CSV table of C-alpha atoms in Angstrom, one decimal:
chain,number,residue,atom,x,y,z
A,294,MET,CA,0.0,0.0,0.0
A,295,LEU,CA,2.9,2.4,0.8
A,296,VAL,CA,4.5,1.7,-2.5
A,297,LYS,CA,1.2,2.3,-4.3
A,298,CYS,CA,0.6,5.6,-2.5
A,299,PHE,CA,4.2,6.7,-3.2
A,300,SER,CA,3.9,5.8,-6.9
A,301,LYS,CA,0.6,7.8,-7.0
A,302,SER,CA,2.3,10.8,-5.4
A,303,ILE,CA,5.2,10.7,-7.9
A,304,LEU,CA,2.8,10.4,-10.8
A,305,THR,CA,0.8,13.4,-9.5
A,306,PHE,CA,4.0,15.5,-9.1
A,307,VAL,CA,5.2,14.6,-12.6
A,308,LEU,CA,1.9,15.5,-14.2
A,309,SER,CA,1.9,18.8,-12.3
A,310,GLU,CA,5.4,19.6,-13.5
A,311,MET,CA,4.5,18.7,-17.1
A,312,LYS,CA,1.6,21.1,-16.9
A,313,THR,CA,3.8,23.8,-15.6
A,314,VAL,CA,6.4,23.3,-18.3
A,315,THR,CA,3.7,23.1,-21.0
A,316,LEU,CA,2.3,26.4,-19.7
A,317,PHE,CA,5.6,28.1,-19.9
A,318,LEU,CA,6.2,26.8,-23.4
A,319,LEU,CA,2.7,28.1,-24.4
A,320,LEU,CA,3.4,31.5,-22.8
A,321,GLY,CA,6.6,31.7,-24.7
A,322,LEU,CA,4.8,31.0,-28.0
A,323,VAL,CA,2.0,33.5,-27.1
A,324,LEU,CA,4.3,36.3,-26.0
A,325,GLY,CA,6.6,35.9,-29.0
A,326,ASP,CA,9.5,38.3,-29.8
A,327,GLN,CA,9.7,42.0,-30.5
A,328,TRP,CA,11.1,43.5,-33.7
A,329,ALA,CA,11.7,47.0,-34.9
A,330,VAL,CA,12.4,48.8,-38.2
A,331,LEU,CA,13.8,52.3,-37.9
A,332,MET,CA,14.4,54.6,-40.8
A,333,ALA,CA,15.9,58.0,-41.3
A,334,CYS,CA,16.1,58.6,-45.0
A,335,GLY,CA,16.8,62.3,-45.2
A,336,LYS,CA,19.7,63.5,-47.2
A,337,GLY,CA,22.2,66.2,-46.2
A,338,PHE,CA,23.5,67.7,-43.0
A,339,TYR,CA,20.3,69.4,-42.0
A,340,ARG,CA,18.6,66.1,-41.5
A,341,TYR,CA,20.6,65.9,-38.3
A,342,ASN,CA,17.3,65.8,-36.3
A,343,HIS,CA,16.1,62.8,-38.2
A,344,HIS,CA,19.2,60.8,-37.4
A,345,ALA,CA,19.1,61.8,-33.7
A,346,ASP,CA,15.5,60.7,-33.5
A,347,VAL,CA,16.3,57.2,-34.8
A,348,SER,CA,19.4,56.9,-32.8
A,349,HIS,CA,17.6,57.7,-29.5
A,350,THR,CA,14.9,55.2,-30.4
A,351,TYR,CA,17.6,52.5,-31.0
A,352,GLN,CA,19.0,53.2,-27.5
A,353,MET,CA,15.5,53.1,-26.0
A,354,LEU,CA,14.7,49.7,-27.6
A,355,ARG,CA,18.1,48.3,-26.5
A,356,ARG,CA,17.4,49.5,-22.9
A,357,GLY,CA,14.2,47.5,-23.1
A,358,GLY,CA,16.1,44.3,-23.9
A,359,ILE,CA,15.3,44.2,-27.6
A,360,PRO,CA,18.4,42.3,-29.1
A,361,ALA,CA,20.3,44.2,-31.8
A,362,ASP,CA,19.6,41.5,-34.3
A,363,HIS,CA,15.9,42.3,-34.0
A,364,ILE,CA,16.3,46.0,-34.8
A,365,ILE,CA,16.7,46.9,-38.5
A,366,THR,CA,18.1,50.4,-39.0
A,367,PHE,CA,18.1,52.5,-42.1
A,368,MET,CA,20.2,55.7,-41.9
A,369,ARG,CA,21.5,57.9,-44.7
A,370,GLY,CA,24.3,59.0,-42.3
A,371,ASP,CA,25.1,62.3,-43.9
A,372,PRO,CA,25.1,64.5,-40.7
A,373,ILE,CA,27.1,62.1,-38.5
A,374,TYR,CA,30.5,62.8,-40.1
A,375,ASP,CA,29.7,66.0,-41.9
A,376,GLU,CA,32.4,68.7,-41.4
A,377,ARG,CA,29.6,71.0,-40.1
A,378,ASN,CA,29.0,68.6,-37.2
A,379,PRO,CA,31.2,70.0,-34.4
A,380,PHE,CA,31.3,66.5,-32.8
A,381,SER,CA,32.2,64.2,-35.7
A,382,GLY,CA,30.8,60.7,-35.2
A,383,GLU,CA,28.4,61.8,-32.4
A,384,LEU,CA,24.7,62.8,-32.3
A,385,PHE,CA,22.8,64.6,-29.6
A,386,HIS,CA,19.0,64.7,-29.1
A,387,LYS,CA,19.0,67.5,-26.6
A,388,PRO,CA,21.3,70.4,-25.5
A,389,GLY,CA,23.3,70.5,-22.3
A,390,LEU,CA,26.7,70.6,-20.8
A,391,ASP,CA,27.2,66.9,-21.3
A,392,PRO,CA,24.2,65.2,-22.9
A,393,PRO,CA,24.4,61.6,-24.1
A,394,ASN,CA,25.7,60.8,-27.5
A,395,VAL,CA,22.7,58.9,-28.8
A,396,TYR,CA,24.6,57.5,-31.8
A,397,GLN,CA,27.1,55.6,-29.6
A,398,GLY,CA,26.8,51.9,-30.4
A,399,VAL,CA,24.0,52.3,-33.0
A,400,VAL,CA,24.3,49.7,-35.7
A,401,ALA,CA,23.1,50.9,-39.1
A,402,ASP,CA,22.1,48.0,-41.3
A,403,TYR,CA,21.4,50.1,-44.4
A,404,TRP,CA,23.7,53.1,-44.9
A,405,GLY,CA,24.0,55.9,-47.5
A,406,GLU,CA,22.8,54.9,-51.0
A,407,SER,CA,21.5,51.6,-49.8
A,408,VAL,CA,18.7,53.5,-48.0
A,409,THR,CA,16.1,53.1,-50.8
A,410,VAL,CA,12.4,52.6,-51.0
A,411,GLU,CA,13.0,49.2,-52.6
A,412,ASN,CA,15.2,48.0,-49.7
A,413,PHE,CA,12.9,49.4,-47.1
A,414,ILE,CA,9.9,47.5,-48.5
A,415,PHE,CA,11.9,44.3,-49.1
A,416,ALA,CA,13.1,44.4,-45.5
A,417,LEU,CA,9.5,44.9,-44.2
A,418,LYS,CA,8.3,42.0,-46.2
A,419,GLY,CA,11.2,39.7,-45.2
A,420,ASP,CA,12.5,39.6,-48.8
A,421,GLU,CA,16.1,38.6,-49.2
A,422,ARG,CA,16.4,41.0,-52.2
A,423,ALA,CA,17.0,43.8,-49.7
A,424,GLY,CA,20.6,42.6,-49.5
A,425,GLY,CA,20.8,43.1,-45.7
A,426,LYS,CA,19.0,42.4,-42.5
A,427,ILE,CA,15.3,41.7,-43.0
A,428,LEU,CA,12.3,41.1,-40.7
A,429,ARG,CA,12.1,37.5,-39.7
A,430,SER,CA,9.1,38.0,-37.5
A,431,ASN,CA,6.1,35.6,-37.3
A,432,ALA,CA,2.5,35.6,-36.2
A,433,ASP,CA,3.4,35.6,-32.5
A,434,ASP,CA,5.7,38.7,-32.7
A,435,ASN,CA,5.0,42.3,-32.1
A,436,VAL,CA,6.6,44.8,-34.5
A,437,LEU,CA,7.4,48.5,-34.3
A,438,ILE,CA,8.1,50.7,-37.3
A,439,PHE,CA,9.4,54.3,-37.0
A,440,THR,CA,9.9,56.4,-40.1
A,441,VAL,CA,11.5,59.9,-40.0
A,442,SER,CA,11.6,61.8,-43.3
A,443,MET,CA,11.0,64.9,-45.3
A,444,GLY,CA,7.3,64.8,-45.8
A,445,ALA,CA,5.0,65.7,-48.6
A,446,PRO,CA,1.3,65.0,-49.1
A,447,TYR,CA,0.8,61.2,-49.5
A,448,THR,CA,4.5,60.4,-49.8
A,449,ILE,CA,7.7,59.8,-47.8
A,450,ARG,CA,10.6,61.4,-49.7
A,451,PHE,CA,13.8,59.4,-49.5
A,452,GLU,CA,15.7,62.2,-51.2
A,453,THR,CA,17.6,59.6,-53.3
A,454,GLY,CA,15.3,60.1,-56.2
A,455,ASN,CA,12.7,57.7,-54.8
A,456,ASN,CA,9.4,58.3,-53.1
A,457,LEU,CA,7.5,55.9,-50.8
A,458,HIS,CA,3.9,56.6,-51.6
A,459,ALA,CA,1.2,56.1,-49.0
A,460,ASN,CA,-0.7,53.5,-50.9
A,461,LEU,CA,2.5,51.3,-51.3
A,462,PHE,CA,3.3,51.6,-47.6
A,463,VAL,CA,-0.2,50.6,-46.6
A,464,GLU,CA,-0.3,47.8,-49.1
A,465,THR,CA,3.0,46.5,-47.6
A,466,ILE,CA,1.6,46.5,-44.1
A,467,GLN,CA,-1.5,44.6,-45.4
A,468,LYS,CA,0.9,42.0,-47.0
A,469,MET,CA,2.8,41.7,-43.7
A,470,HIS,CA,-0.5,40.9,-42.0
A,471,ASP,CA,-1.6,38.5,-44.7
A,472,ASN,CA,1.8,36.7,-44.5
A,473,MET,CA,1.5,36.4,-40.7
A,474,MET,CA,4.6,38.5,-40.0
A,475,TYR,CA,3.2,40.1,-36.8
A,476,LYS,CA,0.7,39.7,-34.1
A,477,ASN,CA,0.4,43.4,-33.4
A,478,LEU,CA,2.1,46.3,-35.2
A,479,VAL,CA,2.6,49.9,-34.0
A,480,ILE,CA,3.8,52.6,-36.4
A,481,PHE,CA,5.2,56.1,-35.7
A,482,THR,CA,5.4,58.4,-38.7
A,483,GLU,CA,7.4,61.6,-38.3
A,484,SER,CA,7.2,64.0,-41.3
A,485,GLY,CA,5.2,66.9,-42.5
A,486,TYR,CA,1.7,65.8,-43.8
A,487,ALA,CA,2.3,62.5,-41.9
A,488,GLY,CA,-1.5,62.1,-41.6
A,489,SER,CA,-1.8,61.5,-45.3
A,490,ILE,CA,0.5,58.4,-45.0
A,491,MET,CA,-1.6,56.3,-42.7
A,492,LYS,CA,-5.1,57.7,-43.1
A,493,ASN,CA,-6.1,54.7,-45.2
A,494,LEU,CA,-4.6,52.1,-42.8
A,495,PRO,CA,-7.1,49.2,-42.4
A,496,THR,CA,-8.9,49.1,-39.1
A,497,ASP,CA,-9.0,45.3,-38.7
A,498,ILE,CA,-5.4,44.1,-39.1
A,499,HIS,CA,-4.0,44.8,-35.6
A,500,ALA,CA,-1.9,47.8,-36.9
A,501,TYR,CA,-2.0,51.0,-34.9
A,502,ALA,CA,-0.3,54.2,-36.2
A,503,PHE,CA,0.7,57.4,-34.5
A,504,SER,CA,1.0,60.4,-36.9
A,505,ALA,CA,3.1,63.5,-36.1
A,506,THR,CA,0.5,65.8,-37.6
A,507,ASN,CA,-2.5,65.7,-40.0
A,508,ASP,CA,-2.5,65.5,-43.7
A,509,GLN,CA,-2.2,69.2,-44.4
A,510,MET,CA,0.4,70.5,-42.0
A,511,GLY,CA,4.2,70.4,-41.5
A,512,SER,CA,5.8,68.9,-38.5
A,513,GLU,CA,7.7,71.1,-36.1
A,514,TRP,CA,11.4,70.7,-35.3
A,515,THR,CA,12.7,71.5,-31.8
A,516,HIS,CA,15.9,72.3,-29.9
A,517,CYS,CA,16.7,74.8,-32.7
A,518,VAL,CA,17.4,77.9,-30.7
A,519,ASN,CA,19.8,78.3,-27.8
A,520,CYS,CA,21.1,74.8,-28.4
A,521,TYR,CA,24.5,74.5,-26.9
A,522,VAL,CA,26.2,71.1,-26.4
A,523,ARG,CA,29.4,71.2,-24.3
A,524,ASN,CA,29.4,74.9,-24.6
A,525,THR,CA,29.4,74.7,-28.4
A,526,TYR,CA,26.5,76.3,-30.4
A,527,MET,CA,24.7,73.8,-32.6
A,528,ASP,CA,23.8,75.6,-35.8
A,529,PHE,CA,20.8,73.3,-36.6
A,530,CYS,CA,17.9,71.5,-35.0
A,531,LEU,CA,18.6,68.5,-32.8
A,532,ALA,CA,15.2,66.8,-32.8
A,533,ASP,CA,11.7,66.7,-34.2
A,534,LEU,CA,9.1,67.7,-31.7
A,535,PHE,CA,6.7,64.7,-32.0
A,536,SER,CA,9.6,62.2,-32.0
A,537,LEU,CA,11.3,63.8,-29.0
A,538,ARG,CA,8.1,63.7,-27.0
A,539,TRP,CA,7.2,60.1,-27.5
A,540,ILE,CA,10.8,58.8,-27.3
A,541,GLU,CA,11.6,60.7,-24.1
A,542,TYR,CA,8.3,59.7,-22.5
A,543,LEU,CA,8.8,56.0,-23.1
A,544,ASP,CA,12.5,56.2,-22.1
A,545,VAL,CA,11.5,56.8,-18.5
A,546,PRO,CA,11.4,53.3,-16.9
A,547,GLU,CA,8.2,54.0,-15.0
A,548,GLN,CA,6.3,55.1,-18.1
A,549,ARG,CA,7.3,52.3,-20.5
A,550,ASP,CA,4.1,50.3,-19.7
A,551,THR,CA,1.8,53.1,-20.8
A,552,THR,CA,-0.9,51.9,-23.2
A,553,LEU,CA,-1.1,53.0,-26.8
A,554,ASP,CA,-4.2,54.9,-25.9
A,555,ALA,CA,-2.6,56.7,-23.0
A,556,LEU,CA,0.4,57.5,-25.1
A,557,TYR,CA,-1.8,59.0,-27.8
A,558,ASN,CA,-3.6,61.1,-25.2
A,559,TYR,CA,-0.4,62.3,-23.7
A,560,LEU,CA,1.0,63.4,-27.1
A,561,ALA,CA,-2.2,65.0,-28.2
A,562,THR,CA,-2.4,67.0,-25.0
A,563,ASN,CA,1.3,68.0,-24.8
A,564,ILE,CA,1.9,68.9,-28.4
A,565,THR,CA,-0.3,71.9,-29.3
A,566,VAL,CA,1.4,73.4,-32.4
A,567,GLN,CA,0.3,70.5,-34.6
A,568,PRO,CA,-2.5,67.9,-34.3
A,569,VAL,CA,-1.1,64.5,-33.4
A,570,LEU,CA,-3.4,61.8,-34.9
A,571,ARG,CA,-3.9,58.1,-34.8
A,572,TYR,CA,-5.1,55.6,-37.4
A,573,GLY,CA,-5.8,51.9,-37.8
A,574,ASP,CA,-7.1,49.2,-35.5
A,575,MET,CA,-8.4,50.7,-32.3
A,576,SER,CA,-9.1,47.3,-30.8
A,577,ILE,CA,-5.4,47.1,-29.6
A,578,LYS,CA,-5.3,50.6,-28.1
A,579,ASN,CA,-5.1,49.2,-24.6
A,580,MET,CA,-2.0,47.2,-25.2
A,581,SER,CA,1.1,48.2,-23.2
A,582,MET,CA,4.0,49.8,-25.1
A,583,THR,CA,6.3,47.3,-23.3
A,584,GLU,CA,4.9,44.7,-25.7
A,585,PHE,CA,6.7,46.6,-28.4
A,586,ILE,CA,9.7,48.2,-26.7
A,587,GLY,CA,10.4,45.8,-23.8
A,588,ASN,CA,10.7,46.4,-20.1
A,589,TYR,CA,13.6,48.6,-18.8
A,590,THR,CA,16.6,46.3,-18.2
A,591,GLY,CA,19.1,48.9,-16.9
A,592,TRP,CA,21.3,48.1,-20.0
A,593,ASN,CA,22.8,51.4,-21.1
A,594,MET,CA,25.5,51.7,-23.8
A,595,LEU,CA,25.7,55.4,-23.0
A,596,THR,CA,27.6,54.8,-19.8
A,597,ILE,CA,30.7,54.0,-21.9
A,598,PRO,CA,33.2,56.8,-21.0
A,599,ARG,CA,33.5,59.5,-23.6
A,600,PRO,CA,36.9,61.0,-24.3
A,601,THR,CA,36.9,64.8,-23.7
A,602,GLU,CA,39.5,67.4,-24.4
A,603,LYS,CA,39.0,69.0,-21.1
A,604,PRO,CA,37.3,68.1,-17.8
A,605,LEU,CA,33.5,68.6,-17.7
A,606,THR,CA,33.9,71.2,-14.9
A,607,ASP,CA,35.7,73.4,-17.4
A,608,TYR,CA,32.5,73.8,-19.4
A,609,VAL,CA,30.7,77.1,-18.6
A,610,GLN,CA,27.1,77.7,-19.4
A,611,VAL,CA,26.8,80.4,-22.1
A,612,GLN,CA,24.2,83.2,-22.2
A,613,PRO,CA,21.1,82.2,-24.2
A,614,ILE,CA,20.2,84.1,-27.3
A,615,VAL,CA,17.0,86.1,-27.0
A,616,MET,CA,14.8,85.4,-30.0
A,617,SER,CA,14.2,88.6,-32.1
A,618,SER,CA,10.6,89.6,-32.0
A,619,THR,CA,11.0,91.0,-35.6
A,620,CYS,CA,12.2,87.6,-36.8
A,621,VAL,CA,9.4,85.7,-35.0
A,622,GLN,CA,6.9,88.0,-36.6
A,623,GLN,CA,8.5,87.8,-40.0
A,624,TYR,CA,8.9,84.0,-40.1
A,625,SER,CA,5.8,82.9,-38.2
A,626,ASN,CA,5.6,79.1,-37.6
A,627,ASP,CA,9.1,78.5,-39.0
A,628,VAL,CA,11.5,77.9,-36.1
A,629,ARG,CA,14.6,77.3,-38.2
A,630,MET,CA,14.2,80.7,-40.1
A,631,GLN,CA,13.4,82.5,-36.8
A,632,ALA,CA,16.7,81.1,-35.4
A,633,LEU,CA,18.7,81.9,-38.5
A,634,CYS,CA,17.3,85.5,-38.7
A,635,THR,CA,18.0,86.1,-34.9
A,636,ARG,CA,21.6,84.8,-35.2
A,637,ALA,CA,22.2,87.0,-38.3
A,638,GLN,CA,21.0,90.0,-36.4
A,639,SER,CA,23.0,89.3,-33.2
A,640,SER,CA,26.3,88.2,-34.8
A,641,THR,CA,29.2,90.3,-35.9
A,642,GLY,CA,32.0,90.3,-38.5
A,643,ALA,CA,32.5,87.4,-40.9
A,644,THR,CA,29.9,85.2,-39.0
A,645,LYS,CA,27.3,87.9,-39.5
A,646,GLN,CA,28.0,88.2,-43.2
A,647,LYS,CA,27.9,84.4,-43.6
A,648,LEU,CA,24.5,84.1,-41.8
A,649,GLN,CA,23.0,87.1,-43.7
A,650,LYS,CA,24.0,85.5,-47.0
A,651,GLU,CA,22.5,82.2,-45.9
A,652,LEU,CA,19.3,83.9,-44.9
A,653,SER,CA,19.0,86.0,-48.1
A,654,ASP,CA,19.7,83.0,-50.2
A,655,GLU,CA,16.9,81.1,-48.5
A,656,VAL,CA,14.5,84.0,-48.9
A,657,ALA,CA,15.4,84.3,-52.6
A,658,SER,CA,14.9,80.5,-53.1
A,659,ARG,CA,11.5,80.7,-51.4
A,660,LYS,CA,10.4,83.6,-53.6
A,661,ALA,CA,11.4,81.6,-56.7
A,662,VAL,CA,9.4,78.6,-55.4
A,663,ASP,CA,6.4,80.8,-54.8
A,664,ALA,CA,6.6,82.1,-58.4
A,665,TYR,CA,7.0,78.6,-59.8
A,666,PHE,CA,3.8,77.3,-58.2
A,667,LYS,CA,1.9,80.5,-58.9
A,668,GLY,CA,2.5,79.7,-62.6
A,669,LEU,CA,1.0,76.3,-62.1
A,670,LEU,CA,-2.1,77.5,-60.2
A,671,THR,CA,-4.3,78.1,-63.2
A,672,LYS,CA,-7.4,76.9,-61.5
A,673,PRO,CA,-8.6,77.6,-58.0
A,674,ALA,CA,-9.4,73.9,-57.6
A,675,TYR,CA,-5.7,73.0,-57.8
A,676,ASN,CA,-5.2,74.8,-54.4
A,677,ILE,CA,-7.7,72.4,-52.6
A,678,PHE,CA,-6.1,69.6,-50.6
A,679,PRO,CA,-6.9,66.4,-52.5
A,680,ASP,CA,-8.4,63.2,-51.1
A,681,GLY,CA,-5.6,61.1,-52.6
A,682,VAL,CA,-3.2,60.4,-55.5
A,683,ILE,CA,-4.6,58.8,-58.6
A,684,SER,CA,-1.4,58.7,-60.6
A,685,THR,CA,1.8,58.3,-58.5
A,686,THR,CA,3.8,58.1,-61.7
A,687,CYS,CA,2.7,61.6,-62.7
A,688,TYR,CA,3.3,62.8,-59.1
A,689,ASP,CA,6.8,61.4,-59.2
A,690,ARG,CA,7.5,63.2,-62.5
A,691,ALA,CA,6.3,66.5,-61.0
A,692,MET,CA,8.4,66.2,-57.9
A,693,LYS,CA,11.5,65.2,-60.0
A,694,GLN,CA,11.0,68.0,-62.4
A,695,PHE,CA,10.8,70.5,-59.5
A,696,THR,CA,13.7,69.0,-57.6
A,697,ASP,CA,16.0,69.0,-60.7
A,698,ARG,CA,15.4,72.7,-60.9
A,699,PHE,CA,15.3,73.8,-57.2
A,700,GLY,CA,16.7,70.9,-55.2
A,701,PHE,CA,15.0,69.4,-52.2
A,702,SER,CA,12.9,72.1,-50.5
A,703,GLU,CA,10.9,71.5,-47.4
A,704,TYR,CA,9.3,74.8,-47.9
A,705,ALA,CA,7.9,73.8,-51.3
A,706,THR,CA,6.0,70.8,-49.9
A,707,ARG,CA,3.1,73.2,-48.9
A,708,TYR,CA,2.4,73.5,-52.6
A,709,TYR,CA,2.6,69.8,-53.6
A,710,LYS,CA,-1.2,69.6,-53.5
A,711,ILE,CA,-1.1,71.5,-56.8
A,712,PHE,CA,1.0,68.7,-58.3
A,713,ILE,CA,-1.5,66.1,-57.1
A,714,ASN,CA,-4.5,67.9,-58.4
A,715,ILE,CA,-3.0,68.5,-61.8
A,716,CYS,CA,-2.0,64.8,-62.0
A,717,ASN,CA,-5.4,63.6,-60.8
A,718,GLU,CA,-6.9,65.7,-63.6
A,719,ASN,CA,-4.3,64.7,-66.2
A,720,PRO,CA,-2.1,61.7,-65.5
A,721,ASN,CA,0.1,62.6,-68.5
A,722,ALA,CA,1.1,65.9,-67.1
A,723,PHE,CA,4.7,67.0,-66.3
A,724,GLY,CA,6.4,65.3,-69.3
A,725,GLY,CA,4.2,62.3,-69.6
A,726,GLY,CA,2.8,63.2,-73.0
A,727,SER,CA,1.0,66.5,-72.3
A,728,LEU,CA,1.8,70.0,-73.1
A,729,ARG,CA,2.1,71.0,-69.4
A,730,GLU,CA,5.9,71.1,-68.5
């Protein structure tokens, strides 16, 4: 009888343990992994803010325990080693006497000319034709996508001659869902007119998108005025406002478990200069952001000592520049121009001459852009914001024709609705067989 009771106890114990092991295995399958795709596709030095946004996000994800091989990073890289960067090889997302270098330890999987629309789409779809790291996620995994770019209505401009149109981006997300490449997907789009990119995101595929602004407004930069790093004036913007807000908020350990819904409400309340919007599947709005960015692990590559030319105690806080009221009035809602104008007024000698020339060149360029689009505006209807793009081929031709003449101009994107309306009316416009050139 004793042996029988003992055997029964052993059997009960074994079955109990098997259930526990099975439960852990099932939990592992249910929880899945976390993946991220980060992209800064802007070209040129003044896309510094885009690269800092992505680099800080990389750090935040790594602090959450997301392994480096689960983060796919696209970076043009132009600002990092540009001669105008006073700290070559470093990026800063905020000013200060000794702020962290957010670029330290970042692994860029696609760099320079390999940052293309084709490679980005291939990477998202897990297509080896990307030629580099690709998403290898499955139906149990959660995925985060963050794009930072120069915006235009219904398109993300890669500034390499390519454009990622909203319909292709949304179609790619749909294919990711159909191919069971994620369980839940969260997207952050940082650009002017970002609302036009995700406004047609399906509402039933477990994809939830945050948009920096609506479909008719630009997106503000920040840390553009009085930005000193290690007592050195940074003659450019360090961050995008929307990106800085969501990244810094989630980088606080106690706030990482906020829900998608709570994060949206925080951003919509705390960013007043542009309307932060959300699109997609609201059924997942109560998910915790930790399911995408991980829990805080204490891991921090930024603690690696940084070589300095002099002790930190030798840095002295400089006097801030007071923004000129004349410049603020003259360049309303344009922080970069306000800062450039103020510095041109307050500087002396060769620096003043250089800044005055830069300002006058930009003003002249904008006047030329105004005149160009005035010539195209032959119908009042062309100045109405369109519901979408019928011919992306025509739209691409129009943008290329303009860029070949004027270069990339963020200022000009406010007029791109004219391109779209002309192309919607006549898909052969802008060199596609029509008389309109």
